[in-house]
mmCIF file of C-alpha atoms in Angstrom:
data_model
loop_
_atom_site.group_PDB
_atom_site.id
_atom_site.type_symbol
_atom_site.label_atom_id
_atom_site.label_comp_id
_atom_site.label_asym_id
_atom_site.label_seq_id
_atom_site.Cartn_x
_atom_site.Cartn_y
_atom_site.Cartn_z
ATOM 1 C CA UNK A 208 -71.366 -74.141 -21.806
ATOM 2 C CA UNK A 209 -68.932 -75.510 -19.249
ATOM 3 C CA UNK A 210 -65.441 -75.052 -21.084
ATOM 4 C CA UNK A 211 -66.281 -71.573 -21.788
ATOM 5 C CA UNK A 212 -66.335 -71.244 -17.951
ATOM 6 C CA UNK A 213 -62.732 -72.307 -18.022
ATOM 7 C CA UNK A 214 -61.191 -68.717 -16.386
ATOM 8 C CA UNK A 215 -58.238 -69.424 -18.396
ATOM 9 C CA UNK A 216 -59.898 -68.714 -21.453
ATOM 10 C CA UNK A 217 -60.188 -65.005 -22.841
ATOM 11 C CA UNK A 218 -62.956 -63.221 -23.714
ATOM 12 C CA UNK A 219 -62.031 -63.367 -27.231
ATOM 13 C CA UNK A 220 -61.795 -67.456 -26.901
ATOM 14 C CA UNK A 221 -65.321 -67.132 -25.160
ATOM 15 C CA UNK A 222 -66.869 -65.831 -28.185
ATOM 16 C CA UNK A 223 -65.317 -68.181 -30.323
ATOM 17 C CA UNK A 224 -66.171 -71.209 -28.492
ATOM 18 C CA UNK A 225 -69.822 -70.260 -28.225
ATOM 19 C CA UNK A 226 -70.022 -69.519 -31.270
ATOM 20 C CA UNK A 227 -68.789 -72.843 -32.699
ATOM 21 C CA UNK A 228 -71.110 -74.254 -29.962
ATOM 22 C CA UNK A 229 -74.076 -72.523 -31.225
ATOM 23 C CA UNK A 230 -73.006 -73.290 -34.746
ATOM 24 C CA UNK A 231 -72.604 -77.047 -34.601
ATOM 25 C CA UNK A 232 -75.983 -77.302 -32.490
ATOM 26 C CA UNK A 233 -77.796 -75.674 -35.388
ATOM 27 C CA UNK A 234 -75.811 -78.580 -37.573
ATOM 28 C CA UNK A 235 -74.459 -75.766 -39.754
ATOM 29 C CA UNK A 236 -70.892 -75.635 -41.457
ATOM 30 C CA UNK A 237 -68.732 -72.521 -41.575
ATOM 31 C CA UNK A 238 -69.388 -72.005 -44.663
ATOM 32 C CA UNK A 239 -73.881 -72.444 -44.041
ATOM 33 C CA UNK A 240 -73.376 -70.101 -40.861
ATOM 34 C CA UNK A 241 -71.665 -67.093 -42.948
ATOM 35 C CA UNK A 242 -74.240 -67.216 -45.693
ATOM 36 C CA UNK A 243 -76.547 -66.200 -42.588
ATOM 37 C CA UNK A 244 -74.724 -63.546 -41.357
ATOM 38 C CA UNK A 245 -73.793 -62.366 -44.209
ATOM 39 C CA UNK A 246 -69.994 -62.567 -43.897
ATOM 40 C CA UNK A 247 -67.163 -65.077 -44.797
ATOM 41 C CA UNK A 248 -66.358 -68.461 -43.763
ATOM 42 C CA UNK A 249 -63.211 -67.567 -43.119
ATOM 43 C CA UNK A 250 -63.779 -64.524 -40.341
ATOM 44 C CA UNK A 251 -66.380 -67.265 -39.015
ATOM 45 C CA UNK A 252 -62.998 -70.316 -39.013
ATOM 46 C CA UNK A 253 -60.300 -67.077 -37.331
ATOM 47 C CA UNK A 254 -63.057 -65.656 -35.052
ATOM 48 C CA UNK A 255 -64.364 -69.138 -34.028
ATOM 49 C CA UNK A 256 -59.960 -69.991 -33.272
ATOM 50 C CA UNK A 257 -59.736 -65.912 -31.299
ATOM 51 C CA UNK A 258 -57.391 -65.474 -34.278
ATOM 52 C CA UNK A 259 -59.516 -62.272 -35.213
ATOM 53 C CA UNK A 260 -62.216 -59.764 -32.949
ATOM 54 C CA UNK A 261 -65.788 -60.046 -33.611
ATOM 55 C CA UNK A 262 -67.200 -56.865 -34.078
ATOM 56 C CA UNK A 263 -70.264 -55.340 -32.205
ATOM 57 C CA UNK A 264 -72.464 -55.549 -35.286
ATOM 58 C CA UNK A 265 -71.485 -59.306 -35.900
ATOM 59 C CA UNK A 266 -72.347 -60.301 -32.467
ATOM 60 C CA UNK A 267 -75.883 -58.946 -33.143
ATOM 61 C CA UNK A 268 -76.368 -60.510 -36.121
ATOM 62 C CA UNK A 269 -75.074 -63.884 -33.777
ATOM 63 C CA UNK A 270 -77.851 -62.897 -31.295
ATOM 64 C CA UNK A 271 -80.821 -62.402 -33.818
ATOM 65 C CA UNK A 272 -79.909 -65.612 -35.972
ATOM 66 C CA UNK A 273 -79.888 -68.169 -32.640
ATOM 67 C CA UNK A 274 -82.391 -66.493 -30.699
ATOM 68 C CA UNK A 275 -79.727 -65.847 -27.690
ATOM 69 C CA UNK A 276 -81.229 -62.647 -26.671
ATOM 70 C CA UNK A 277 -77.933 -60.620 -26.103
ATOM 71 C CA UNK A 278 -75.453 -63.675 -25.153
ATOM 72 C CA UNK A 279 -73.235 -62.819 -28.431
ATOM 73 C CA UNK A 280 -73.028 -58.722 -27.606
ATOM 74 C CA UNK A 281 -71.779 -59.638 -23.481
ATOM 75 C CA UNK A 282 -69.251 -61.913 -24.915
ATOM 76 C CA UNK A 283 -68.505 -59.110 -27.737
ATOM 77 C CA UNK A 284 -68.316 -56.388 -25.384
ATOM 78 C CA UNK A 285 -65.874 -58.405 -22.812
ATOM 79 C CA UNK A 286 -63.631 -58.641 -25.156
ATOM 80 C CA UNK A 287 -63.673 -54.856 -26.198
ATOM 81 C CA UNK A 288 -63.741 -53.938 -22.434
ATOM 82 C CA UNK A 289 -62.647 -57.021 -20.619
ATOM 83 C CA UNK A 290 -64.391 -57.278 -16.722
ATOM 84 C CA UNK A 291 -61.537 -56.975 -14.170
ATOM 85 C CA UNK A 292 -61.121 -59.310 -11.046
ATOM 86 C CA UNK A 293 -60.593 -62.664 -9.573
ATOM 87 C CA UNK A 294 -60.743 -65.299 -12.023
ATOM 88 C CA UNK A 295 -64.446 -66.612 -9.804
ATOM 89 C CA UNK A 296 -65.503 -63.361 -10.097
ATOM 90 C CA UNK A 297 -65.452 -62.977 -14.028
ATOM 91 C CA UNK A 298 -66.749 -66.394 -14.972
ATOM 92 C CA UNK A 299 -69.750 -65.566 -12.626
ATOM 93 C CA UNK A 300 -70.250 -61.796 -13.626
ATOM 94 C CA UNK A 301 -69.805 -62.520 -17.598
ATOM 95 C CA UNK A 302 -70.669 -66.380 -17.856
ATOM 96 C CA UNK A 303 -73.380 -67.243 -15.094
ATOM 97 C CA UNK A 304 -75.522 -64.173 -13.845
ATOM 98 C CA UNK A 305 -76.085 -62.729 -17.033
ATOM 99 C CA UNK A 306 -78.123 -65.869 -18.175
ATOM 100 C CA UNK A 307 -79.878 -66.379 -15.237
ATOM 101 C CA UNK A 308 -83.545 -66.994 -15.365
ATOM 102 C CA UNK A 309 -83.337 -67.101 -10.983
ATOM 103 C CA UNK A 310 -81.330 -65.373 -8.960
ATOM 104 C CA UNK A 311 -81.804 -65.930 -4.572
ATOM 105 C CA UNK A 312 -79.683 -64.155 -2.314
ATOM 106 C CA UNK A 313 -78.358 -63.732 0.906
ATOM 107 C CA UNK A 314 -76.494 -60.963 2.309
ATOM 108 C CA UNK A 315 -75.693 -60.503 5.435
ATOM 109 C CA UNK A 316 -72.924 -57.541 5.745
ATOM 110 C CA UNK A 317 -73.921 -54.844 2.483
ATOM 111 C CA UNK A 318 -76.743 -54.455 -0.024
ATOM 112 C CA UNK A 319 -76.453 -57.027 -2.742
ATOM 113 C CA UNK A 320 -74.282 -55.431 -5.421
ATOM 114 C CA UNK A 321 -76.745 -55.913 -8.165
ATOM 115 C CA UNK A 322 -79.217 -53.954 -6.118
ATOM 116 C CA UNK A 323 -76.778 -50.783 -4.889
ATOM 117 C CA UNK A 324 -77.138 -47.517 -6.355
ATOM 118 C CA UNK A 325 -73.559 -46.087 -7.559
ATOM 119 C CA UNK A 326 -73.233 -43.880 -4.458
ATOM 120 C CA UNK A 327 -73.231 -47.076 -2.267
ATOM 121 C CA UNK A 328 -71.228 -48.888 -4.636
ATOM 122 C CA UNK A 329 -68.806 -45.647 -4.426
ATOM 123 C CA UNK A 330 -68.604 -45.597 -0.925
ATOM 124 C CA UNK A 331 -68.135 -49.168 -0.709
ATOM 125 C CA UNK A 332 -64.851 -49.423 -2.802
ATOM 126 C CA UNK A 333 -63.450 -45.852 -1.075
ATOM 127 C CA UNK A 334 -63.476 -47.785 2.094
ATOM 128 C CA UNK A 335 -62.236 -51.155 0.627
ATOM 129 C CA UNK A 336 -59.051 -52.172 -1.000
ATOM 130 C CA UNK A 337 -59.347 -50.110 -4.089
ATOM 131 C CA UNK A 338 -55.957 -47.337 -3.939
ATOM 132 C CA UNK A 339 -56.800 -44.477 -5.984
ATOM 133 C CA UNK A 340 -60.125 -42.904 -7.501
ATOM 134 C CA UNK A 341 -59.207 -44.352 -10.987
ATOM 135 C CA UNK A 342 -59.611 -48.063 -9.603
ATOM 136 C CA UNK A 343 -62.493 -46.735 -7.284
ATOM 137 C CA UNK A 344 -64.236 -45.442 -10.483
ATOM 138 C CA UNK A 345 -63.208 -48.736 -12.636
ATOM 139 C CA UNK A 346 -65.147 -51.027 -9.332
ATOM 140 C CA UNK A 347 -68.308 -48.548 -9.528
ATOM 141 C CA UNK A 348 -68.297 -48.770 -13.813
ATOM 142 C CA UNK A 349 -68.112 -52.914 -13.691
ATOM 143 C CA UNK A 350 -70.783 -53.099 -10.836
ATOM 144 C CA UNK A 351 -73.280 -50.794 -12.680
ATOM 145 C CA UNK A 352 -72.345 -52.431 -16.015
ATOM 146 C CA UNK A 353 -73.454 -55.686 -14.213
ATOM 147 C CA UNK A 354 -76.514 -54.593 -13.379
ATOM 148 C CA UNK A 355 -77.774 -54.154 -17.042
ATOM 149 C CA UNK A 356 -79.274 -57.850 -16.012
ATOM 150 C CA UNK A 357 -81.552 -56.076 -13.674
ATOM 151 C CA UNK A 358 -82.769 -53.497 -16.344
ATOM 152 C CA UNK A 359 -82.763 -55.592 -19.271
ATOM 153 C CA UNK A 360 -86.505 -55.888 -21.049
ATOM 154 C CA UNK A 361 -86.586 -59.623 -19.832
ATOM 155 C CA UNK A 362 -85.115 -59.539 -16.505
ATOM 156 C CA UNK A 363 -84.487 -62.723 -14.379
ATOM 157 C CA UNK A 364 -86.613 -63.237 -11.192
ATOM 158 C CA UNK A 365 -84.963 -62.048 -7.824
ATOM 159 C CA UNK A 366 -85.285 -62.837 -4.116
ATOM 160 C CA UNK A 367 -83.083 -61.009 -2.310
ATOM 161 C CA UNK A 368 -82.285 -62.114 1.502
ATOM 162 C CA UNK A 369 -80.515 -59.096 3.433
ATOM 163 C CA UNK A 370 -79.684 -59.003 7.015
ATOM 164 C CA UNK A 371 -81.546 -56.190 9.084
ATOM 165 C CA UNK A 372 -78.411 -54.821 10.455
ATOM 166 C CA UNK A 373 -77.594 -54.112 6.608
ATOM 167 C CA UNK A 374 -80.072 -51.323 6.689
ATOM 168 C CA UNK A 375 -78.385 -49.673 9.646
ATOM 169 C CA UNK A 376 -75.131 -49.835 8.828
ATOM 170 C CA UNK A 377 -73.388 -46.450 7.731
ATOM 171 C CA UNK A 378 -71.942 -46.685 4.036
ATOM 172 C CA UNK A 379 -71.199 -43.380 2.519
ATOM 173 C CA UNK A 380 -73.274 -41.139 5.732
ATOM 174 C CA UNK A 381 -76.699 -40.759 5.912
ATOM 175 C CA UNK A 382 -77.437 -39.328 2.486
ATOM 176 C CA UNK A 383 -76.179 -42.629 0.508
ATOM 177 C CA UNK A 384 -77.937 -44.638 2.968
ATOM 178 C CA UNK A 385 -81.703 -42.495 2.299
ATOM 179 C CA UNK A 386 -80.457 -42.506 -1.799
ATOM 180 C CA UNK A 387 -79.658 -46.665 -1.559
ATOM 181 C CA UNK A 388 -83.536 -47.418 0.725
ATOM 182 C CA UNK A 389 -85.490 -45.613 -1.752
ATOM 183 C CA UNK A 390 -83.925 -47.554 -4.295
ATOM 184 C CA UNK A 391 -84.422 -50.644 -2.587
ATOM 185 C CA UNK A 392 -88.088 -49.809 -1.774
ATOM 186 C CA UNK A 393 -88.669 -49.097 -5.533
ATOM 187 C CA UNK A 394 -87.214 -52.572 -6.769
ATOM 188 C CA UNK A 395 -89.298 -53.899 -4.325
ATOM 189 C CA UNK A 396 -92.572 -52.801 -6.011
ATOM 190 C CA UNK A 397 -91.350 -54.615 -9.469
ATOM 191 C CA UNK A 398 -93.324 -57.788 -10.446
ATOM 192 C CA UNK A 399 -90.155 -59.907 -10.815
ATOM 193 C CA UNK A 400 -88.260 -59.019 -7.515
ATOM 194 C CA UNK A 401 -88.965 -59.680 -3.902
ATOM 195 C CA UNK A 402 -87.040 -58.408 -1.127
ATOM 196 C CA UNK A 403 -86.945 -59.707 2.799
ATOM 197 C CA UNK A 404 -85.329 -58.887 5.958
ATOM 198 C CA UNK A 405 -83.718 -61.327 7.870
ATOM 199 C CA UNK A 406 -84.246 -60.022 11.569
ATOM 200 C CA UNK A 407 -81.012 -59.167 13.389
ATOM 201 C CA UNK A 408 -82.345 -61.208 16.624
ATOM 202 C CA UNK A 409 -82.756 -64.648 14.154
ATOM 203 C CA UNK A 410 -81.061 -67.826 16.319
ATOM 204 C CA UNK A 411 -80.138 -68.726 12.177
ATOM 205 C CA UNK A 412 -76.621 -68.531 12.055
ATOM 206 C CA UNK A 413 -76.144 -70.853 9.245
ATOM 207 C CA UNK A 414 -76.096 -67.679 6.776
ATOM 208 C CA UNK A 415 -73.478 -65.607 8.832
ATOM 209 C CA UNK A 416 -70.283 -66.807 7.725
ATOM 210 C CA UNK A 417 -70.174 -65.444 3.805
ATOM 211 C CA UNK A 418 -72.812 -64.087 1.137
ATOM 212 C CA UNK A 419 -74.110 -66.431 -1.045
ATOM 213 C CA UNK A 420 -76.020 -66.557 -4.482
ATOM 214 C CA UNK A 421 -77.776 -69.095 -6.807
ATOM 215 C CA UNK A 422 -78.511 -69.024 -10.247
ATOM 216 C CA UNK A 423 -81.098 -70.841 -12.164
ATOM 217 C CA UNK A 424 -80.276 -71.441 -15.640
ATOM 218 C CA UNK A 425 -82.364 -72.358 -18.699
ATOM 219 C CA UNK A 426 -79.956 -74.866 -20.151
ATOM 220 C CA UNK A 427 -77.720 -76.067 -17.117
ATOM 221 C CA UNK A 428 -77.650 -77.261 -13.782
ATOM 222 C CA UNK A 429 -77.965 -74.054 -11.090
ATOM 223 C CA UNK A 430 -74.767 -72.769 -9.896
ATOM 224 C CA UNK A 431 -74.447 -70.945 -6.650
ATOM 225 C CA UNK A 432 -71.079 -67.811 -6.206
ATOM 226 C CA UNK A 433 -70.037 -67.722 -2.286
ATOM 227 C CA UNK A 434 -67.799 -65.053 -1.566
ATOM 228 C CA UNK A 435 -66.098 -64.726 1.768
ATOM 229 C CA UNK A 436 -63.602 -62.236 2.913
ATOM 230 C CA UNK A 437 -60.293 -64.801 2.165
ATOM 231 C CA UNK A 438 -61.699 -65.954 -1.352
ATOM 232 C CA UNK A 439 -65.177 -66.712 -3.820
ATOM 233 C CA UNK A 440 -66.124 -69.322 -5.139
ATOM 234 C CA UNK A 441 -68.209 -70.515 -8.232
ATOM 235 C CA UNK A 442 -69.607 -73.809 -8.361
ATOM 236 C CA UNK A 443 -72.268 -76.588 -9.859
ATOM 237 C CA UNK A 444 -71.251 -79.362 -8.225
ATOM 238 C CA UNK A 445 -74.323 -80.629 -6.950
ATOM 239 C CA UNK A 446 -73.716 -81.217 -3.168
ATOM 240 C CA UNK A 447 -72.426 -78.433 -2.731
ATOM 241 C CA UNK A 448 -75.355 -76.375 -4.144
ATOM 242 C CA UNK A 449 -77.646 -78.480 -2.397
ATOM 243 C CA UNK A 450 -75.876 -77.290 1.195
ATOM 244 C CA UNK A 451 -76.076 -73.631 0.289
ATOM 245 C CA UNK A 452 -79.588 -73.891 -1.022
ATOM 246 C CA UNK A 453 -80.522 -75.611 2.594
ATOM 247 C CA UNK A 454 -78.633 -72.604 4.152
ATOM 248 C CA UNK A 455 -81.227 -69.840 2.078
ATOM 249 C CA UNK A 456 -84.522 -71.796 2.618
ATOM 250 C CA UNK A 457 -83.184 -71.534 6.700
ATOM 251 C CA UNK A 458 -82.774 -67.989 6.144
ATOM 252 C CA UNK A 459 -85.581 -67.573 4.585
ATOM 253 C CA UNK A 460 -88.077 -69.419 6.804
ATOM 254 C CA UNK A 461 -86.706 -66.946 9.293
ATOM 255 C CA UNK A 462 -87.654 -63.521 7.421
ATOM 256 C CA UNK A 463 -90.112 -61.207 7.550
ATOM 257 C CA UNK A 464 -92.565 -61.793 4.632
ATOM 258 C CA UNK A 465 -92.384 -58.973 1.664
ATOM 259 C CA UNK A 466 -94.704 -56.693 2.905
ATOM 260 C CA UNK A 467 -93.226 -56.450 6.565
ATOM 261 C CA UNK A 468 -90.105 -56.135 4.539
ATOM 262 C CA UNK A 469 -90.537 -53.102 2.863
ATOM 263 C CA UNK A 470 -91.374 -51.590 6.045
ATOM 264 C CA UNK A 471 -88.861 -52.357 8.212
ATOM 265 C CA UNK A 472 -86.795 -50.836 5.142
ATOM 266 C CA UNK A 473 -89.031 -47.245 4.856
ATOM 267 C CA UNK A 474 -88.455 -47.333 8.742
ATOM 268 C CA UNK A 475 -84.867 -47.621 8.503
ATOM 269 C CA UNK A 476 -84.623 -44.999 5.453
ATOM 270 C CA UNK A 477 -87.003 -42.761 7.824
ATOM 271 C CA UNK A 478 -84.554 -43.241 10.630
ATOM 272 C CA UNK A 479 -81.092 -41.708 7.948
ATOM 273 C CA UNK A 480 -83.630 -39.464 7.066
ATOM 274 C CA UNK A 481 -83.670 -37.960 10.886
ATOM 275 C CA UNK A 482 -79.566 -37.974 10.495
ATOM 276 C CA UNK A 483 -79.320 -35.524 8.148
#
């Protein structure tokens, strides 16, 4: 799965090398695979080169013959409506977190953006670099399209870290901020995620300096995405992993457990609640 990381590729070429990827793993030929999916060899030799789009119904049949959940359909539906950004922040938002199995967080400025409701997401990019409502409204469709990880029917396991400060800090006026606790407060009662609050008086500093997340994959080595304010990056080079993974289990050894947690977080929604 590593080339098709490559940021240089496009979507199209993303499809096309998983699917000869998936293809030769099963030990098939062109010709076996389009017997299967019930199409030519030839559309499987042009799509397999980008020479020619999959279709949305071909990269469900893809999904359903190797078992790969809805792999096939993200690539499919990149290419019919490609995800904008940095090249770190596609290869994580289309290639990594989508696949994850784990995903552990730390945030230490905002709400973690797979976690925001679209009002906070909103008011984020109004206040960020974004110049007019059409690239506002692009930034809030992408983050809420990434999110479809959260709400899928086999969702990955979360453990969000988020600084206290986070849920005093003004993003959108008091409204957002009751709209974006609740939701928070909600996730929190799901089997499969677990939010905590770092304390604002921690002596951890180790966590301060940029966001961070890692990813646990079935079928590679974990990759971690740390984004700072000059640049992101995406990485499984295993030192480097290692060091941010001893920066969360810091952070984490230092946060309230779940239950204190959630409420610190109705306290702090009780608190916008007052404001309004």
């Amino acid at each position: 799965m590593a080339n098709n990381l490559d940021p240089r590729l496009t979507p199209a070429q993303r499809f096309g090398r998983e699917l000869a990827r998936m293809r030769k793993s099963a030990g098939l030929s062109q010709v076996a695979l389009s017997k299967h999916l019930g199409c030519s060899a030839s559309l499987i030799a042009h799509i397999e080169i980008a020479a020619r789009n999959p279709t949305a119904d071909f990269a469900k049949r893809c999904d359903a013959f190797f078992g790969t959940e809805d792999r096939f359909a993200r690539l499919q539906r990149d290419i019919a409506s490609p995800a904008t950004g940095p090249s770190w922040y596609m290869r994580w938002s289309t290639e990594v977190e989508p696949r994850a199995r784990v995903l552990r967080s730390w945030d230490p400025l905002v709400v973690p953006g797979l976690l925001q409701t679209e009002d906070y997401a909103r008011a984020m990019f109004v206040g960020g670099l974004a110049k007019t409502t059409d690239e506002v409204e692009k930034l809030v469709t992408a983050r809420l399209r990434r999110q479809a990880v959260v709400e899928r029917e086999d969702p990955p396991v979360i453990w969000a870290l988020i600084e206290e400060g986070v849920l005093h800090r003004k993003i959108g006026g008091p409204q957002v901020m009751c709209g974006q606790l609740d939701h928070l407060i909600a996730l929190a009662r799901r089997p499969n995620v677990t939010i905590q609050v770092v304390p604002e008086e921690t002596e951890c500093t180790v966590g301060y300096t940029s966001g961070f997340i890692l990813a646990e994959l079935p079928d590679s080595p974990t990759v971690v995405s740390v984004e700072s304010l000059e640049r992101g990056v995406v990485s499984s080079e295993h030192d480097f992993v290692c060091h941010v993974w001893d920066r969360y289990d810091k952070l984490r050894a230092e946060a309230y457990r779940a239950p204190e947690s959630l409420n610190r977080i109705k306290e702090a929604k009780a608190q916008w609640m007052a404001r309004m």
